[in-house]
Amino acid sequence: MARILAIDYGKKRTGLAVTDPGQIIASRLTTVPTHTIWDFLKDYFEKEQVETVVVGYPKQMNNQASESVRFINPFLKKFQQKYPEMNLEIYDERFTSKMAFQTMIDGGLKKQKRQDKALVDAISATIILQNYLEQKRNSLR
């Protein structure tokens, strides 16, 4: 099987997470400066077989798209143009940054490490991917 890659796309940084080839475990991959995302994806897709890309899509409490989708929508459009054969899914990422921060606290990370925005972005991508995997498993039942 191929991997699933999750992207927490941001204006400055983009967090990435990936599954194992069996699509069982979500793991933090890295955080890259957003202006380098296309180079990163090109290199990654050449090295790894990826079946699906899941992009976090922020929504507000009323289920409307949040203001930050104005940065994400052009990315999604360009992704579909560059990789038309790739399965692309969007996933509601509400609260993932808060969940990532709480995960860091629960994991015992010191305050200085919790202020590392790149780490928060990568953990957020991992949470998006883990939630996506759980929803996918639940829909198969």
PDB file of C-alpha atoms in Angstrom:
ATOM      1  CA  MET A   1       0.000   0.000   0.000  1.00  0.00           C
ATOM      2  CA  ALA A   2       0.975   3.602  -0.425  1.00  0.00           C
ATOM      3  CA  ARG A   3       1.211   6.271   2.240  1.00  0.00           C
ATOM      4  CA  ILE A   4      -1.216   9.053   3.089  1.00  0.00           C
ATOM      5  CA  LEU A   5       0.327  12.497   3.479  1.00  0.00           C
ATOM      6  CA  ALA A   6      -1.332  15.223   5.571  1.00  0.00           C
ATOM      7  CA  ILE A   7      -0.655  18.908   5.038  1.00  0.00           C
ATOM      8  CA  ASP A   8      -1.367  21.662   7.535  1.00  0.00           C
ATOM      9  CA  TYR A   9      -0.894  24.534   5.098  1.00  0.00           C
ATOM     10  CA  GLY A  10      -0.055  27.901   6.575  1.00  0.00           C
ATOM     11  CA  LYS A  11       0.906  31.322   5.322  1.00  0.00           C
ATOM     12  CA  LYS A  12       4.477  31.024   6.691  1.00  0.00           C
ATOM     13  CA  ARG A  13       4.974  27.350   7.588  1.00  0.00           C
ATOM     14  CA  THR A  14       3.450  24.084   6.446  1.00  0.00           C
ATOM     15  CA  GLY A  15       3.309  21.091   8.748  1.00  0.00           C
ATOM     16  CA  LEU A  16       3.440  17.611   7.271  1.00  0.00           C
ATOM     17  CA  ALA A  17       2.594  14.172   8.606  1.00  0.00           C
ATOM     18  CA  VAL A  18       2.542  10.779   6.948  1.00  0.00           C
ATOM     19  CA  THR A  19       1.277   7.264   7.519  1.00  0.00           C
ATOM     20  CA  ASP A  20       3.267   4.099   7.353  1.00  0.00           C
ATOM     21  CA  PRO A  21       2.776   2.174   4.069  1.00  0.00           C
ATOM     22  CA  GLY A  22       0.017   0.117   5.731  1.00  0.00           C
ATOM     23  CA  GLN A  23      -1.872   3.339   6.550  1.00  0.00           C
ATOM     24  CA  ILE A  24      -2.195   2.447  10.216  1.00  0.00           C
ATOM     25  CA  ILE A  25      -0.050   4.956  12.113  1.00  0.00           C
ATOM     26  CA  ALA A  26       0.160   8.722  11.597  1.00  0.00           C
ATOM     27  CA  SER A  27       3.592  10.202  12.290  1.00  0.00           C
ATOM     28  CA  ARG A  28       4.935  13.730  12.299  1.00  0.00           C
ATOM     29  CA  LEU A  29       7.104  14.238   9.226  1.00  0.00           C
ATOM     30  CA  THR A  30       8.418  17.810   9.231  1.00  0.00           C
ATOM     31  CA  THR A  31       7.582  21.472   8.895  1.00  0.00           C
ATOM     32  CA  VAL A  32       8.791  23.436   5.882  1.00  0.00           C
ATOM     33  CA  PRO A  33       8.645  27.119   5.009  1.00  0.00           C
ATOM     34  CA  THR A  34       5.516  27.453   2.871  1.00  0.00           C
ATOM     35  CA  HIS A  35       7.419  29.023  -0.013  1.00  0.00           C
ATOM     36  CA  THR A  36       9.349  25.719  -0.350  1.00  0.00           C
ATOM     37  CA  ILE A  37       6.348  23.354  -0.267  1.00  0.00           C
ATOM     38  CA  TRP A  38       6.371  22.582  -3.999  1.00  0.00           C
ATOM     39  CA  ASP A  39      10.032  21.562  -3.973  1.00  0.00           C
ATOM     40  CA  PHE A  40       9.428  19.449  -0.882  1.00  0.00           C
ATOM     41  CA  LEU A  41       6.414  17.693  -2.412  1.00  0.00           C
ATOM     42  CA  LYS A  42       8.227  17.021  -5.687  1.00  0.00           C
ATOM     43  CA  ASP A  43      11.144  15.411  -3.845  1.00  0.00           C
ATOM     44  CA  TYR A  44       8.905  13.480  -1.482  1.00  0.00           C
ATOM     45  CA  PHE A  45       6.679  12.092  -4.235  1.00  0.00           C
ATOM     46  CA  GLU A  46       9.773  10.932  -6.131  1.00  0.00           C
ATOM     47  CA  LYS A  47      10.997   8.998  -3.075  1.00  0.00           C
ATOM     48  CA  GLU A  48       7.755   7.714  -1.574  1.00  0.00           C
ATOM     49  CA  GLN A  49       4.575   6.232  -2.974  1.00  0.00           C
ATOM     50  CA  VAL A  50       1.668   8.397  -1.802  1.00  0.00           C
ATOM     51  CA  GLU A  51      -1.924   7.392  -2.466  1.00  0.00           C
ATOM     52  CA  THR A  52      -3.805  10.292  -0.880  1.00  0.00           C
ATOM     53  CA  VAL A  53      -3.013  13.803   0.279  1.00  0.00           C
ATOM     54  CA  VAL A  54      -5.193  15.208   3.060  1.00  0.00           C
ATOM     55  CA  VAL A  55      -5.153  18.973   3.479  1.00  0.00           C
ATOM     56  CA  GLY A  56      -6.429  20.598   6.639  1.00  0.00           C
ATOM     57  CA  TYR A  57      -9.261  22.993   5.854  1.00  0.00           C
ATOM     58  CA  PRO A  58     -10.114  25.386   8.676  1.00  0.00           C
ATOM     59  CA  LYS A  59     -13.758  26.030   9.449  1.00  0.00           C
ATOM     60  CA  GLN A  60     -15.460  28.279  11.927  1.00  0.00           C
ATOM     61  CA  MET A  61     -17.900  27.146  14.588  1.00  0.00           C
ATOM     62  CA  ASN A  62     -20.834  27.791  12.225  1.00  0.00           C
ATOM     63  CA  ASN A  63     -19.256  25.353   9.731  1.00  0.00           C
ATOM     64  CA  GLN A  64     -18.350  28.149   7.303  1.00  0.00           C
ATOM     65  CA  ALA A  65     -14.833  28.282   5.887  1.00  0.00           C
ATOM     66  CA  SER A  66     -12.510  30.459   7.953  1.00  0.00           C
ATOM     67  CA  GLU A  67     -10.680  33.473   6.621  1.00  0.00           C
ATOM     68  CA  SER A  68      -7.421  31.545   6.152  1.00  0.00           C
ATOM     69  CA  VAL A  69      -8.910  29.454   3.325  1.00  0.00           C
ATOM     70  CA  ARG A  70      -8.012  32.342   1.013  1.00  0.00           C
ATOM     71  CA  PHE A  71      -4.419  31.054   1.284  1.00  0.00           C
ATOM     72  CA  ILE A  72      -5.366  27.386   1.131  1.00  0.00           C
ATOM     73  CA  ASN A  73      -7.708  27.472  -1.880  1.00  0.00           C
ATOM     74  CA  PRO A  74      -4.988  28.629  -4.333  1.00  0.00           C
ATOM     75  CA  PHE A  75      -2.721  25.881  -2.960  1.00  0.00           C
ATOM     76  CA  LEU A  76      -5.446  23.269  -3.507  1.00  0.00           C
ATOM     77  CA  LYS A  77      -6.064  24.470  -7.058  1.00  0.00           C
ATOM     78  CA  LYS A  78      -2.374  24.416  -7.938  1.00  0.00           C
ATOM     79  CA  PHE A  79      -1.959  20.984  -6.317  1.00  0.00           C
ATOM     80  CA  GLN A  80      -4.724  19.545  -8.485  1.00  0.00           C
ATOM     81  CA  GLN A  81      -3.085  21.042 -11.569  1.00  0.00           C
ATOM     82  CA  LYS A  82       0.386  19.706 -10.703  1.00  0.00           C
ATOM     83  CA  TYR A  83      -0.773  16.290  -9.464  1.00  0.00           C
ATOM     84  CA  PRO A  84      -4.105  15.509 -11.184  1.00  0.00           C
ATOM     85  CA  GLU A  85      -3.678  11.763 -10.600  1.00  0.00           C
ATOM     86  CA  MET A  86      -3.282  12.190  -6.828  1.00  0.00           C
ATOM     87  CA  ASN A  87      -6.298  11.666  -4.597  1.00  0.00           C
ATOM     88  CA  LEU A  88      -6.741  14.981  -2.753  1.00  0.00           C
ATOM     89  CA  GLU A  89      -9.066  15.325   0.222  1.00  0.00           C
ATOM     90  CA  ILE A  90      -9.784  18.239   2.503  1.00  0.00           C
ATOM     91  CA  TYR A  91     -10.386  17.649   6.192  1.00  0.00           C
ATOM     92  CA  ASP A  92     -11.846  19.948   8.824  1.00  0.00           C
ATOM     93  CA  GLU A  93      -8.932  21.070  10.959  1.00  0.00           C
ATOM     94  CA  ARG A  94     -10.876  22.959  13.612  1.00  0.00           C
ATOM     95  CA  PHE A  95      -9.058  23.035  16.947  1.00  0.00           C
ATOM     96  CA  THR A  96      -6.001  21.093  15.749  1.00  0.00           C
ATOM     97  CA  SER A  97      -3.574  23.831  16.825  1.00  0.00           C
ATOM     98  CA  LYS A  98      -5.127  23.866  20.301  1.00  0.00           C
ATOM     99  CA  MET A  99      -5.031  20.064  20.396  1.00  0.00           C
ATOM    100  CA  ALA A 100      -1.385  20.105  19.298  1.00  0.00           C
ATOM    101  CA  PHE A 101      -0.511  22.571  22.044  1.00  0.00           C
ATOM    102  CA  GLN A 102      -2.327  20.442  24.637  1.00  0.00           C
ATOM    103  CA  THR A 103      -0.520  17.351  23.342  1.00  0.00           C
ATOM    104  CA  MET A 104       2.777  19.134  23.904  1.00  0.00           C
ATOM    105  CA  ILE A 105       1.764  20.030  27.466  1.00  0.00           C
ATOM    106  CA  ASP A 106       0.573  16.479  28.150  1.00  0.00           C
ATOM    107  CA  GLY A 107       3.850  15.184  26.724  1.00  0.00           C
ATOM    108  CA  GLY A 108       5.792  17.223  29.259  1.00  0.00           C
ATOM    109  CA  LEU A 109       7.446  19.618  26.833  1.00  0.00           C
ATOM    110  CA  LYS A 110       8.935  22.695  28.452  1.00  0.00           C
ATOM    111  CA  LYS A 111       7.403  26.097  27.751  1.00  0.00           C
ATOM    112  CA  GLN A 112      10.238  27.121  25.414  1.00  0.00           C
ATOM    113  CA  LYS A 113       9.717  24.032  23.247  1.00  0.00           C
ATOM    114  CA  ARG A 114       5.930  24.593  23.207  1.00  0.00           C
ATOM    115  CA  GLN A 115       6.555  28.008  21.648  1.00  0.00           C
ATOM    116  CA  ASP A 116       8.154  26.323  18.619  1.00  0.00           C
ATOM    117  CA  LYS A 117       5.517  27.107  15.969  1.00  0.00           C
ATOM    118  CA  ALA A 118       7.066  24.646  13.510  1.00  0.00           C
ATOM    119  CA  LEU A 119       6.594  21.833  16.007  1.00  0.00           C
ATOM    120  CA  VAL A 120       2.973  22.893  16.593  1.00  0.00           C
ATOM    121  CA  ASP A 121       2.354  22.848  12.817  1.00  0.00           C
ATOM    122  CA  ALA A 122       3.822  19.358  12.405  1.00  0.00           C
ATOM    123  CA  ILE A 123       1.831  18.020  15.360  1.00  0.00           C
ATOM    124  CA  SER A 124      -1.304  19.651  13.929  1.00  0.00           C
ATOM    125  CA  ALA A 125      -0.722  17.830  10.633  1.00  0.00           C
ATOM    126  CA  THR A 126      -0.347  14.581  12.592  1.00  0.00           C
ATOM    127  CA  ILE A 127      -3.643  15.195  14.409  1.00  0.00           C
ATOM    128  CA  ILE A 128      -5.380  15.948  11.094  1.00  0.00           C
ATOM    129  CA  LEU A 129      -4.032  12.697   9.668  1.00  0.00           C
ATOM    130  CA  GLN A 130      -4.895  10.618  12.740  1.00  0.00           C
ATOM    131  CA  ASN A 131      -8.459  11.988  12.766  1.00  0.00           C
ATOM    132  CA  TYR A 132      -8.763  11.314   9.030  1.00  0.00           C
ATOM    133  CA  LEU A 133      -7.602   7.710   9.519  1.00  0.00           C
ATOM    134  CA  GLU A 134     -10.070   7.183  12.370  1.00  0.00           C
ATOM    135  CA  GLN A 135     -12.946   8.585  10.324  1.00  0.00           C
ATOM    136  CA  LYS A 136     -11.953   6.376   7.382  1.00  0.00           C
ATOM    137  CA  ARG A 137     -11.839   3.270   9.606  1.00  0.00           C
ATOM    138  CA  ASN A 138     -15.205   4.120  11.193  1.00  0.00           C
ATOM    139  CA  SER A 139     -16.849   4.525   7.789  1.00  0.00           C
ATOM    140  CA  LEU A 140     -15.730   1.002   6.838  1.00  0.00           C
ATOM    141  CA  ARG A 141     -17.576  -0.514   9.795  1.00  0.00           C
TER     142      ARG A 141
END
